[in-house]
Every structure is written in C-alpha cells, then in structure tokens.
XYZ file of C-alpha atoms in Angstrom:
630
model
C -18.571 19.484 -14.354
C -16.809 16.161 -14.783
C -13.248 17.050 -15.829
C -11.611 14.876 -18.521
C -8.040 15.399 -19.716
C -6.875 13.525 -22.827
C -3.078 13.612 -22.970
C -1.091 13.648 -26.199
C 1.922 11.404 -25.533
C 2.242 9.913 -29.021
C 3.319 12.478 -31.617
C 3.855 16.199 -31.426
C 4.403 16.870 -35.123
C 0.831 15.830 -35.973
C -2.589 16.933 -34.794
C -3.731 14.208 -32.305
C -6.761 13.195 -34.368
C -7.567 10.086 -32.290
C -7.923 12.187 -29.127
C -10.114 14.694 -30.946
C -12.436 11.861 -32.001
C -12.888 11.001 -28.307
C -13.494 14.644 -27.479
C -16.171 15.224 -30.120
C -18.220 12.102 -29.314
C -18.683 13.543 -25.810
C -19.359 17.084 -26.979
C -21.832 15.880 -29.607
C -24.037 14.308 -26.918
C -26.284 17.013 -25.443
C -26.483 15.377 -22.007
C -22.787 14.604 -21.678
C -21.697 17.979 -23.026
C -23.652 19.635 -20.193
C -22.074 17.363 -17.595
C -18.490 17.065 -18.858
C -15.573 19.237 -19.841
C -13.095 17.551 -22.209
C -9.666 19.034 -22.840
C -6.781 17.785 -24.965
C -3.629 18.332 -22.964
C -0.435 19.074 -24.898
C 2.688 18.718 -22.691
C 5.240 21.517 -22.805
C 8.064 18.996 -22.421
C 6.846 15.581 -23.648
C 9.809 13.781 -22.057
C 9.407 15.233 -18.563
C 6.943 12.829 -16.914
C 7.001 14.572 -13.524
C 6.272 17.959 -15.091
C 3.437 16.545 -17.217
C 1.798 15.069 -14.114
C 2.213 18.297 -12.134
C 0.775 20.413 -14.953
C -2.126 18.002 -15.447
C -3.242 18.209 -11.833
C -3.360 21.993 -12.063
C -6.429 21.365 -14.244
C -8.120 19.226 -11.560
C -8.907 16.179 -13.729
C -11.153 13.339 -12.603
C -10.463 11.129 -15.638
C -7.208 11.070 -17.616
C -6.833 9.160 -20.875
C -4.155 8.507 -23.478
C -3.473 6.204 -26.405
C -0.830 3.492 -26.240
C 1.245 2.828 -29.341
C 4.397 0.755 -29.611
C 6.520 3.917 -29.582
C 4.720 5.542 -26.626
C 3.420 2.827 -24.301
C 6.496 2.986 -22.038
C 5.870 6.701 -21.591
C 2.177 6.081 -20.921
C 2.952 3.544 -18.185
C 5.471 5.881 -16.539
C 2.971 8.747 -16.648
C 0.154 6.608 -15.229
C 2.345 5.553 -12.293
C 3.343 9.135 -11.556
C -0.286 10.301 -11.726
C -1.417 7.589 -9.319
C 1.460 8.385 -6.970
C 0.381 12.016 -6.769
C -3.373 11.388 -6.697
C -4.456 7.744 -6.249
C -8.164 8.531 -6.662
C -7.830 9.878 -10.230
C -9.166 7.457 -12.865
C -6.941 6.483 -15.799
C -8.153 4.967 -19.063
C -5.968 3.786 -21.941
C -6.501 2.284 -25.367
C -4.662 1.691 -28.602
C -3.073 -1.058 -30.705
C -0.244 -1.795 -28.282
C -2.616 -2.853 -25.489
C -5.765 -4.173 -27.204
C -4.383 -7.608 -28.225
C -2.775 -8.183 -24.797
C -5.425 -6.567 -22.617
C -5.443 -9.131 -19.793
C -1.663 -9.343 -19.564
C -1.276 -5.558 -19.703
C -3.977 -4.762 -17.155
C -2.825 -7.402 -14.670
C 0.767 -6.219 -14.981
C -0.234 -2.590 -14.402
C -3.180 -2.962 -12.059
C -1.571 -0.411 -9.747
C -1.928 2.447 -12.232
C -4.489 1.606 -14.966
C -8.228 1.576 -14.170
C -9.804 0.986 -17.582
C -8.719 -0.288 -20.986
C -10.709 0.316 -24.177
C -10.480 -2.392 -26.850
C -10.200 -1.626 -30.579
C -12.128 1.337 -31.950
C -12.675 3.252 -28.766
C -14.926 6.209 -29.501
C -18.254 4.801 -28.336
C -16.825 2.584 -25.610
C -15.176 5.704 -24.200
C -18.436 7.635 -24.488
C -20.353 5.008 -22.501
C -17.617 4.864 -19.864
C -17.752 8.644 -19.422
C -21.543 8.448 -19.137
C -21.201 6.042 -16.189
C -18.335 7.877 -14.475
C -19.803 11.381 -14.838
C -23.013 10.268 -13.099
C -21.043 8.809 -10.202
C -22.738 5.487 -10.868
C -19.592 3.384 -10.755
C -20.351 -0.283 -10.118
C -19.452 -3.629 -11.633
C -22.886 -4.165 -13.145
C -22.880 -0.884 -15.069
C -19.289 -1.334 -16.229
C -19.907 -4.920 -17.377
C -22.552 -3.647 -19.823
C -20.091 -1.480 -21.759
C -18.938 -3.359 -24.851
C -15.200 -3.237 -25.510
C -14.212 -2.312 -21.943
C -11.730 -3.982 -19.582
C -11.603 -3.215 -15.854
C -11.103 -4.730 -12.412
C -14.129 -5.682 -10.346
C -14.634 -4.517 -6.786
C -13.181 -7.870 -5.714
C -10.049 -7.241 -7.800
C -10.811 -9.683 -10.616
C -9.957 -8.783 -14.204
C -13.040 -8.355 -16.406
C -12.911 -8.243 -20.219
C -16.280 -7.421 -21.736
C -17.419 -8.636 -25.143
C -15.769 -6.794 -28.013
C -17.711 -4.044 -29.709
C -18.424 -4.618 -33.399
C -16.577 -2.361 -35.812
C -18.161 1.012 -36.525
C -19.478 0.225 -39.995
C -20.654 3.790 -40.635
C -17.737 5.936 -39.521
C -19.816 9.071 -40.106
C -21.362 8.295 -36.710
C -18.169 9.808 -35.298
C -18.524 13.613 -35.559
C -15.788 15.369 -37.510
C -13.278 17.304 -35.376
C -12.718 19.585 -38.370
C -16.383 20.355 -39.023
C -17.228 20.854 -35.328
C -14.251 23.174 -34.692
C -12.758 20.810 -32.136
C -9.575 21.361 -34.126
C -8.885 25.059 -34.669
C -7.213 25.109 -38.069
C -6.625 28.858 -37.797
C -4.140 28.240 -35.000
C -2.792 24.788 -35.866
C 0.631 24.670 -37.491
C 1.157 20.913 -37.199
C 0.547 18.324 -39.888
C -3.175 17.829 -40.487
C -4.259 14.177 -40.326
C -7.182 12.995 -42.436
C -8.600 9.489 -42.164
C -10.865 8.283 -44.986
C -11.251 4.624 -43.958
C -10.211 2.022 -41.402
C -9.145 -1.558 -41.950
C -6.741 -3.241 -44.354
C -7.229 -6.012 -46.944
C -3.652 -7.264 -46.569
C -2.360 -9.751 -43.994
C 1.323 -8.870 -43.491
C 2.413 -10.944 -40.502
C 4.421 -8.143 -38.839
C 1.451 -5.726 -38.783
C -1.422 -5.643 -36.298
C -3.660 -3.183 -38.145
C -5.807 -5.609 -40.197
C -6.153 -8.003 -37.264
C -7.995 -5.359 -35.249
C -10.697 -5.030 -37.899
C -10.809 -8.543 -39.344
C -9.513 -7.233 -42.704
C -12.786 -5.313 -43.140
C -12.557 -1.878 -44.708
C -15.134 0.553 -43.326
C -15.203 4.102 -44.537
C -16.182 7.664 -43.965
C -18.628 8.794 -46.644
C -17.367 10.748 -49.637
C -19.741 13.551 -48.628
C -18.076 13.763 -45.210
C -14.606 13.684 -46.789
C -15.654 16.377 -49.268
C -16.806 18.658 -46.447
C -13.658 18.040 -44.410
C -11.378 18.744 -47.357
C -13.216 21.979 -48.107
C -12.757 23.097 -44.497
C -9.119 22.005 -44.293
C -8.112 23.784 -47.497
C -9.702 27.038 -46.347
C -6.695 27.392 -44.075
C -2.988 27.743 -44.687
C -1.802 24.257 -43.753
C 1.880 23.471 -44.079
C 1.243 19.759 -44.582
C -1.567 17.214 -44.774
C -1.225 13.454 -44.311
C -3.880 11.073 -45.588
C -3.323 8.481 -42.881
C -5.058 5.482 -44.467
C -2.801 2.396 -44.298
C -2.956 2.005 -48.094
C -4.624 5.026 -49.666
C -5.007 3.604 -53.187
C -7.007 0.552 -52.047
C -9.706 0.363 -53.274
C -8.516 2.325 -56.340
C -11.801 3.759 -57.614
C -12.582 5.309 -54.252
C -9.070 6.749 -54.057
C -9.563 8.378 -57.458
C -12.768 10.063 -56.279
C -10.975 11.440 -53.231
C -8.064 12.687 -55.353
C -10.522 14.569 -57.549
C -11.959 16.203 -54.428
C -8.479 17.191 -53.269
C -7.695 18.629 -56.700
C -10.882 20.698 -56.472
C -9.854 22.348 -53.207
C -6.053 22.312 -53.253
C -5.169 25.521 -55.051
C -1.893 26.048 -53.190
C 1.400 24.792 -54.497
C 2.926 25.316 -51.046
C 0.918 22.750 -49.049
C 2.778 19.451 -48.676
C 0.220 16.671 -49.055
C 1.289 13.045 -48.844
C 0.158 9.492 -48.124
C 1.294 5.857 -48.146
C 0.582 3.808 -51.271
C 0.962 0.372 -52.742
C 2.907 1.678 -55.734
C 2.724 -1.635 -57.569
C -1.090 -1.315 -57.584
C -1.146 2.155 -59.150
C -2.490 2.735 -62.646
C -1.773 5.637 -64.995
C -4.988 7.454 -64.074
C -4.359 7.506 -60.338
C -0.726 8.553 -60.826
C -1.796 11.575 -62.847
C -4.554 12.346 -60.343
C -1.868 12.487 -57.650
C -0.136 15.147 -59.726
C -3.388 17.007 -60.363
C -4.110 17.009 -56.619
C -0.632 18.536 -56.108
C 0.797 15.694 -54.038
C 4.386 16.435 -53.079
C 5.320 13.058 -51.624
C 4.224 9.421 -51.523
C 5.469 6.763 -49.126
C 6.283 3.245 -50.291
C 6.142 0.466 -47.720
C 8.760 -1.630 -49.507
C 10.033 -3.358 -46.323
C 12.281 -5.606 -48.449
C 13.089 -6.035 -52.120
C 13.685 -9.765 -51.648
C 10.771 -11.936 -52.789
C 11.519 -14.775 -50.361
C 11.635 -12.398 -47.399
C 8.334 -10.816 -48.463
C 6.735 -14.218 -48.936
C 7.836 -15.199 -45.446
C 5.855 -12.322 -43.915
C 2.810 -12.765 -46.204
C 3.463 -9.520 -48.049
C 2.874 -9.848 -51.770
C 4.025 -7.087 -54.068
C 5.232 -6.849 -57.634
C 8.799 -5.530 -57.563
C 8.925 -4.894 -61.322
C 5.749 -2.805 -61.200
C 7.131 -0.827 -58.260
C 10.100 0.192 -60.416
C 7.909 1.034 -63.417
C 5.297 3.025 -61.497
C 7.848 4.775 -59.302
C 9.585 6.042 -62.433
C 6.303 7.536 -63.655
C 5.601 9.076 -60.246
C 9.049 10.710 -60.160
C 8.704 11.970 -63.735
C 5.742 14.038 -62.522
C 7.813 15.702 -59.820
C 6.371 13.702 -56.895
C 8.973 12.632 -54.342
C 9.191 9.102 -52.960
C 9.930 8.031 -49.395
C 10.791 4.344 -49.169
C 10.412 2.323 -45.964
C 12.609 -0.698 -45.225
C 12.464 -3.074 -42.240
C 15.693 -4.577 -40.880
C 15.556 -7.998 -39.238
C 12.603 -9.671 -40.952
C 12.622 -13.501 -40.912
C 14.737 -14.738 -43.808
C 16.503 -11.395 -44.186
C 20.291 -11.339 -44.289
C 22.808 -8.475 -44.226
C 23.257 -8.907 -47.986
C 19.510 -8.853 -48.686
C 19.084 -5.813 -46.449
C 21.756 -3.914 -48.382
C 20.088 -4.862 -51.669
C 16.848 -3.357 -50.342
C 18.705 -0.113 -49.602
C 20.121 -0.095 -53.132
C 16.643 -0.781 -54.498
C 15.409 2.342 -52.725
C 17.889 4.339 -54.807
C 16.749 2.518 -57.937
C 13.342 4.163 -57.501
C 15.025 7.541 -56.843
C 13.938 7.773 -53.203
C 13.898 11.257 -51.729
C 14.264 9.664 -48.298
C 14.843 6.147 -46.996
C 13.391 5.274 -43.600
C 14.800 2.118 -42.023
C 12.961 0.534 -39.099
C 14.251 -2.213 -36.847
C 11.622 -4.962 -36.775
C 9.248 -4.666 -33.823
C 7.328 -7.693 -32.597
C 3.880 -6.154 -32.170
C 1.242 -7.661 -29.861
C -1.413 -9.616 -31.730
C 0.716 -10.296 -34.809
C 1.631 -13.727 -36.229
C 5.325 -12.854 -35.962
C 5.058 -12.421 -32.208
C 2.994 -15.565 -31.709
C 5.431 -17.610 -33.839
C 8.618 -15.900 -32.652
C 10.068 -19.001 -31.009
C 9.183 -21.208 -33.976
C 10.812 -18.721 -36.356
C 13.922 -18.332 -34.215
C 13.309 -14.649 -33.465
C 15.103 -13.211 -30.448
C 13.695 -9.888 -29.253
C 13.470 -7.549 -26.286
C 10.163 -8.310 -24.563
C 9.836 -4.694 -23.386
C 8.152 -2.134 -25.669
C 8.955 -1.402 -28.435
C 9.963 -5.118 -28.603
C 12.859 -4.670 -31.023
C 14.289 -7.687 -32.825
C 17.744 -8.616 -31.527
C 18.666 -11.639 -33.650
C 17.201 -14.103 -36.136
C 18.317 -17.421 -37.597
C 19.855 -15.515 -40.501
C 21.216 -12.418 -38.703
C 23.246 -12.173 -35.512
C 22.720 -9.396 -32.999
C 25.935 -7.774 -34.214
C 24.731 -7.848 -37.840
C 21.368 -6.286 -36.985
C 23.155 -3.622 -34.959
C 25.357 -2.835 -37.962
C 22.292 -2.554 -40.214
C 20.881 0.027 -37.815
C 24.172 1.908 -37.750
C 24.016 2.085 -41.534
C 20.453 3.365 -41.234
C 21.736 6.119 -38.925
C 24.017 7.372 -41.697
C 21.070 7.324 -44.086
C 18.927 9.288 -41.636
C 21.486 11.908 -40.710
C 23.133 12.470 -44.060
C 21.265 11.073 -47.074
C 17.788 12.018 -45.830
C 18.875 15.475 -44.755
C 20.410 16.191 -48.148
C 23.598 17.240 -46.360
C 25.495 14.473 -48.099
C 22.669 13.201 -50.300
C 24.120 14.201 -53.649
C 27.714 13.811 -52.561
C 26.960 10.180 -51.687
C 25.376 9.661 -55.100
C 28.197 11.422 -56.934
C 30.770 9.325 -55.076
C 28.955 6.141 -56.103
C 29.148 7.222 -59.734
C 32.770 8.255 -59.425
C 33.837 4.979 -57.804
C 31.355 2.808 -59.729
C 29.984 1.164 -56.580
C 26.536 0.641 -55.080
C 25.143 3.034 -52.495
C 25.209 0.294 -49.865
C 28.919 -0.307 -50.525
C 29.656 3.381 -50.019
C 27.599 3.439 -46.813
C 29.508 0.413 -45.563
C 32.819 2.119 -46.329
C 31.705 5.290 -44.553
C 30.522 3.350 -41.499
C 33.817 1.441 -41.329
C 35.659 4.761 -41.529
C 33.584 6.234 -38.678
C 33.999 3.096 -36.551
C 37.750 3.259 -37.110
C 37.783 6.838 -35.811
C 35.349 6.232 -32.951
C 31.627 5.412 -33.281
C 30.821 6.556 -29.736
C 32.588 9.869 -30.333
C 30.586 10.251 -33.546
C 27.327 9.700 -31.616
C 28.370 12.185 -28.936
C 29.011 14.807 -31.619
C 25.569 14.178 -33.069
C 24.122 14.676 -29.600
C 26.274 17.735 -28.936
C 25.185 19.366 -32.186
C 21.596 18.248 -31.496
C 21.405 16.747 -34.958
C 18.015 15.302 -35.780
C 16.500 13.855 -38.902
C 14.472 17.017 -39.419
C 17.478 18.928 -40.664
C 20.719 20.810 -40.170
C 21.536 24.479 -40.111
C 24.643 26.094 -41.510
C 26.493 26.309 -38.195
C 26.119 22.591 -37.620
C 27.129 21.893 -41.192
C 30.346 23.839 -40.735
C 31.078 21.595 -37.765
C 31.550 18.736 -40.202
C 34.129 20.831 -42.045
C 36.092 21.759 -38.932
C 36.000 20.069 -35.514
C 34.277 16.928 -36.768
C 36.028 16.726 -40.105
C 37.554 13.301 -39.515
C 34.132 11.608 -39.683
C 32.833 13.136 -42.905
C 35.127 15.561 -44.656
C 38.294 13.452 -44.371
C 36.379 10.397 -45.581
C 35.558 12.069 -48.893
C 39.075 13.465 -49.200
C 40.198 9.840 -48.908
C 37.684 8.698 -51.546
C 38.705 11.384 -54.033
C 42.436 10.969 -53.471
C 43.115 11.038 -57.226
C 41.262 14.331 -57.780
C 43.195 17.593 -58.131
C 42.095 20.398 -55.785
C 39.921 17.825 -54.018
C 39.610 19.778 -50.760
C 38.130 22.817 -52.483
C 35.801 20.610 -54.516
C 34.527 18.662 -51.497
C 33.940 21.775 -49.405
C 31.892 23.299 -52.194
C 29.902 20.098 -52.687
C 29.053 19.822 -49.006
C 27.858 23.426 -49.105
C 25.922 22.635 -52.276
C 24.189 19.787 -50.467
C 23.247 22.132 -47.644
C 21.684 24.716 -49.925
C 19.834 22.072 -51.904
C 18.368 20.710 -48.665
C 16.386 23.924 -48.255
C 13.031 24.714 -49.808
C 14.085 27.109 -52.542
C 10.721 27.127 -54.280
C 9.148 29.087 -51.430
C 12.023 30.729 -49.607
C 14.821 31.709 -51.956
C 14.412 35.430 -51.268
C 14.350 34.734 -47.544
C 17.508 32.652 -47.936
C 19.216 35.475 -49.785
C 18.430 37.742 -46.861
C 19.571 35.218 -44.249
C 22.784 34.185 -45.994
C 23.912 37.088 -48.196
C 27.011 36.067 -50.150
C 27.814 33.423 -47.553
C 31.324 32.107 -48.241
C 31.248 33.467 -51.772
C 27.824 32.056 -52.631
C 25.359 34.226 -54.511
C 21.693 33.327 -54.589
C 19.571 35.113 -57.156
C 16.234 34.708 -58.841
C 15.486 35.305 -62.501
C 11.870 35.175 -63.648
C 11.221 33.192 -66.816
C 8.134 32.143 -68.729
C 7.474 28.396 -68.484
C 11.086 27.300 -68.647
C 11.824 23.613 -68.152
C 13.643 23.832 -64.876
C 14.546 21.992 -61.741
C 17.161 23.185 -59.304
C 18.166 19.594 -58.750
C 19.157 19.343 -62.409
C 22.474 20.676 -61.166
C 23.137 17.144 -60.042
C 21.247 15.097 -62.568
C 17.561 14.950 -61.666
C 14.674 15.296 -64.127
C 13.130 18.609 -65.138
C 9.754 20.005 -64.058
C 7.697 22.991 -65.204
C 7.820 26.242 -63.245
C 7.263 29.938 -63.791
C 10.353 30.858 -61.849
C 13.937 29.967 -62.640
C 16.021 30.105 -59.485
C 19.744 30.108 -60.084
C 22.435 29.319 -57.544
C 25.967 30.450 -58.239
C 28.861 28.301 -57.064
C 31.915 30.385 -57.916
C 34.459 28.090 -56.293
C 33.334 24.795 -57.754
C 36.270 23.495 -59.741
C 36.028 22.669 -63.433
C 38.092 19.538 -63.000
C 35.457 18.079 -60.681
C 32.873 18.255 -63.444
C 35.316 16.721 -65.878
C 35.882 13.842 -63.462
C 32.145 13.191 -63.315
C 31.554 13.538 -67.035
C 28.622 11.404 -68.146
C 26.738 11.655 -64.864
C 25.794 15.302 -64.616
C 23.096 16.580 -66.950
C 22.961 20.216 -67.985
C 25.241 21.289 -65.166
C 25.531 25.048 -64.854
C 28.508 26.417 -62.976
C 28.671 30.172 -62.949
C 31.833 32.197 -62.628
C 31.486 34.933 -59.997
C 33.677 37.175 -62.141
C 30.926 37.368 -64.760
C 27.956 37.583 -62.363
C 27.036 41.160 -63.253
C 27.361 40.471 -66.967
C 25.044 37.513 -66.678
C 22.370 39.341 -64.707
C 22.356 42.210 -67.184
C 21.767 39.817 -70.094
C 18.155 38.778 -69.540
C 17.013 39.096 -73.126
C 16.254 35.397 -73.537
C 13.021 35.240 -71.543
C 11.023 32.937 -73.823
C 13.657 30.369 -74.685
C 15.321 27.563 -72.787
C 18.022 28.827 -70.471
C 20.305 25.923 -71.259
C 20.057 26.282 -75.026
C 20.522 30.036 -74.797
C 23.708 29.714 -72.807
C 25.046 27.284 -75.392
C 24.435 29.911 -78.064
C 25.818 32.908 -76.166
C 29.529 33.213 -76.787
C 29.700 35.576 -73.822
C 28.957 32.674 -71.483
C 30.777 29.777 -73.108
C 33.917 30.225 -71.069
C 32.053 30.685 -67.829
C 29.445 27.919 -67.917
C 30.217 24.250 -68.139
C 27.529 22.228 -69.887
C 28.020 18.469 -69.735
C-alpha cells in the first residue's frame, strides 16, 4: 500500500484537525482507501528534527506532508531538508497560509527539499495528488491537471496550476469526528471544531480573508449538530470553536449556541471561541452562558482608533466595554489580544491598550509582536509604511516610523511580565491591588516592575525563568517559592519596595503571593484534590462547606463579582494581616479573612445553610472579631 505520513509540526495542545481532514478525504474514497495507508504522525519531541526524521522513516513513508504556518514554517523547512538528506527519493508535500501567497518564491527557494505545494484549501487537491502518486503515474501532464497544485516539471521549471475554487459546500469534506478518524475516547487535547471558513473583514495585517476572497462558506447545521453530539459524548477537557469570528453572522451563531446548550451538560468542559464583542447583542451573550462557555477571546489589537483605522480594522470601543461588562457579569472570562508594533502605534498607545484590557476585566492578556504575513497589505506596503522587519519567518516587526527597535523590544519585555505573572495568576491580584494602593495604571506598575528587573539584571531574570522552566501554562508551588527565596530580588523585593509604608509588609506580601498561587488553581473541580496534595501547607487550610444556592465566587476575596454555585469553597488565610485590609479599604468587597485559632469553632457552626454566608457572619457575634468584612 502507498504509505502516507502527515506530520503534526504546528501545535501539540490541539487535535491537528487540518491533517485529519486530509486523512479522511483519502479514506472516504473506496479506491484510494484500498491503495493507501494514511497515518498522522505525532513527534515525541517536536523540537528534535533529527529524531522526528529517524522515527518517520521507521514507518517507511513514500509521501510525507505537513502544514506551514507562520509559527512552524521554519521547522517544516528544517524537517524537509533532513528527510531529503536521509532519503532523497521520498516525496514531500506542504501547504498552508504561510506558503500559499508566496508559492513561487517559496518553492524556488526550497527546490532541494519540497516536491509539491498545495494552494489554499487543500483537501481535494491533496486527494488528486495522492491518486496520481499512488498509481505510480507521475508525469508533468497528470500533475498539470490538478487544480491548486505547484510542482517542478521534469525539466526543472516551476509550475503553478490554476487555483481551485473554494469548497462552497464544506460538507463534501467528511467529518473526522463522525468517521472515527479522531478517537475522542483517547484524546486529551483541546478539541477543534470548525463551523465555517472565510472572513468578512479586511484587516490589513491578516491573510485569512484574502485566501477566500472574503467569502464565508459553511458546514451545514445538520453536520455541526451531529459533530457536537459526538463530541459531547466524551469527557473533553476543552473545546475551541476555531472560526475567525464566531458571532458573524449572528443568527447562525445563535443556532449553533443552542445546539451546544442542548449537548453540553458538563460544567467542567472549557469551551471557548474568538468573538467580535462589539457586535454581540443581549441574546447571544445569554446564549453563551446557556451553552456554558467559560471563556471568550477578544481580538482588540489596539484600543486606539487611529491605529485601528490604519490597519482597516473597524470596531466600536464603547460597545466593547459595554458588552464585555455584561459577559463578565455572567461569569464568562475574557482573554484580550493586543498587537505591538502596528503602523501608527506608539509606546504610549500600546500601554493604553494594555490598560484597556484591564478595563474589560481581562482574565488574560496575550500580546503579540506584529508579524508581516505573506499575502497581506502590510507586507506589500511595508516600505511605503516605513516598517522594518526580519524577512525570515515569523517576520517579526523590528521598527516603525513611530517606534524604534528599542521601544518595540521594551513592549515585548512588558508583555513577558504579563505572560509570566499576570496571566498565571501568580501576581495577578497582587498587581491589581498594588495599582489600587498606589493609585496608578496597570501599565505604570508594569513599567516600574520592568525597570526594577532591568536594574537587577534582565538576562539573569530570563535565565531564572529558563532554569525554573517557567511557561505561560502555569507554576507549581516549588517554583513559586523560588520567587520568595533565591529569586526574591526580582519579585518579592519589588513589592516590599512598593509597600514601604505598610507595617508588617513582608508577612503581608508573602501571604498575598501564596494567595495568588492558590487562586490560580481550578478550585471548582479540584479543591478536595488540592487539600490532599497540600495539607495545611505553610499554615493554609483548605476546606469545603456545602451550601444551597449561595451567591459565591472565590475571587470575591479580591473584589470580583459573584456567581451562583451549589458549593461554597472557603480558603483560610490565617497569617494575612488585618492592617493590609485596612490599607486597601474601599477596594476589597466582602473580604473574608479567617483566624486559624477559631477554625474548629467555625466549622462546627454550620447552622446557616439557607442564608447568605456574608450576612450570617455579620450577624454572628462569635465571628465578628475573627472575620474582617470591608
């Protein structure tokens, strides 16, 4: 049988849906399925190119394919060269948005290691290519008849065939979920679900709409219904609706949300998508809640109207604020995306965008350095716009007319602090509390912290991050304690400096950093597990008291809004000093600080099941001296 290996080099946290589409179009064809064996190859070590190539050839492939994205094309080129070095006769096919708009340039530059390039939507171009190769009927005439294919003729000339029209009926692509190409019983990665392709917007930094001519073409609602039913039969940790803007068009999005609500009976599954928040209406916001969405992503990019206008991105900033407030009031978290280095952007405007992200109560803030993507207006007009960038993938912006290379570098250093500390919750609430205490913007505090770190050695700071293997995904307690001991000068000493006028500041700051760590964990599903893992760690006591429909949110300890739950989880912070709360009076809402001395008394007094915990504590003289309610 003709052996095809499709290699996942793009993302290892998500199911490689694009590769599964290629797999199922072959397996759905009765003739090809008898002639071909298609396997999706998942590298053990995605960064070890030599090992990937060695492991691949153990499977005796005749055709190897992978997708090229801006973040993975360098790896794809390196892998292709290594494969050809080991076995020159193996055929290699690539596709994806990083090579489609520059097909001729890419193929001619890498003629030594790339045999075929698939343009645009590749499912049926790939199928026809496999049909030719598997029959051993490889000749220029046959290849030239395959729409959407690029190759080199026998004489060594580059050939780019006519583009294939978009797949108007996406149901022609079999579903990897309904054909069992993806085994959801075994998969633990994020499930990707695509409901349409195309984009009606024309942002000049983005290639996506250019590939489809702004046309939106969809999978049928019947297909989506069947896929959702199958997906929700299994215990999926997370699901991403990967449409570029899920709520466009809105009526279709509402129908899909109703389908999700029908099947999503679990409160544990994290389901999320990217939205145009300014285009939301009340109905779709409440449907997001009904469908149990945990998170929505906002592609803000910049809060400055002139910057947005310069990249042809129109959005209503006021409506973003209004709708984001409603979204957060329903307990749905917000991740805000910001791009550094857009034309017209300045360091001051960038910092205002970061502050805006806090205005909408962002759970996380993802900052991206502008990338000049092939096929985009920004790349074609880079010289005219005064954009200086690295011409190697991922083509990062280096300088603009408004921002020097040093200023862009500093913006990205600030984004590193956001990623490592704010996004991980390790210093999330301590950052916010410090802003309130000092009456400064978040960006000002970040700038102060960065200056402090630079003063004490930025390179040493980076080496510590590397040594502790700190990644955006999270910290564990041992690494956290590193910031309190060996690495204290970068974090702990900075906050000691900030709170120089606070009595017992060292005890307060230690407890707050620990508080941030505990709040970074998923208490709603794992509090009992946490109690087992960290019993009475450093004087902390974690307990659970069951209540009936109490208004509760663990994050109310530091001022967030309340949500409904059947379970009231209480964390005890015996060492948190009263004077800290006094210093922050007016910011904290319904702060509960429990005295460890009275822990047993509190747990034995559970006679207030049907009333609000906060109001009850106010009324119980037994607790007045041991709880602080601001």
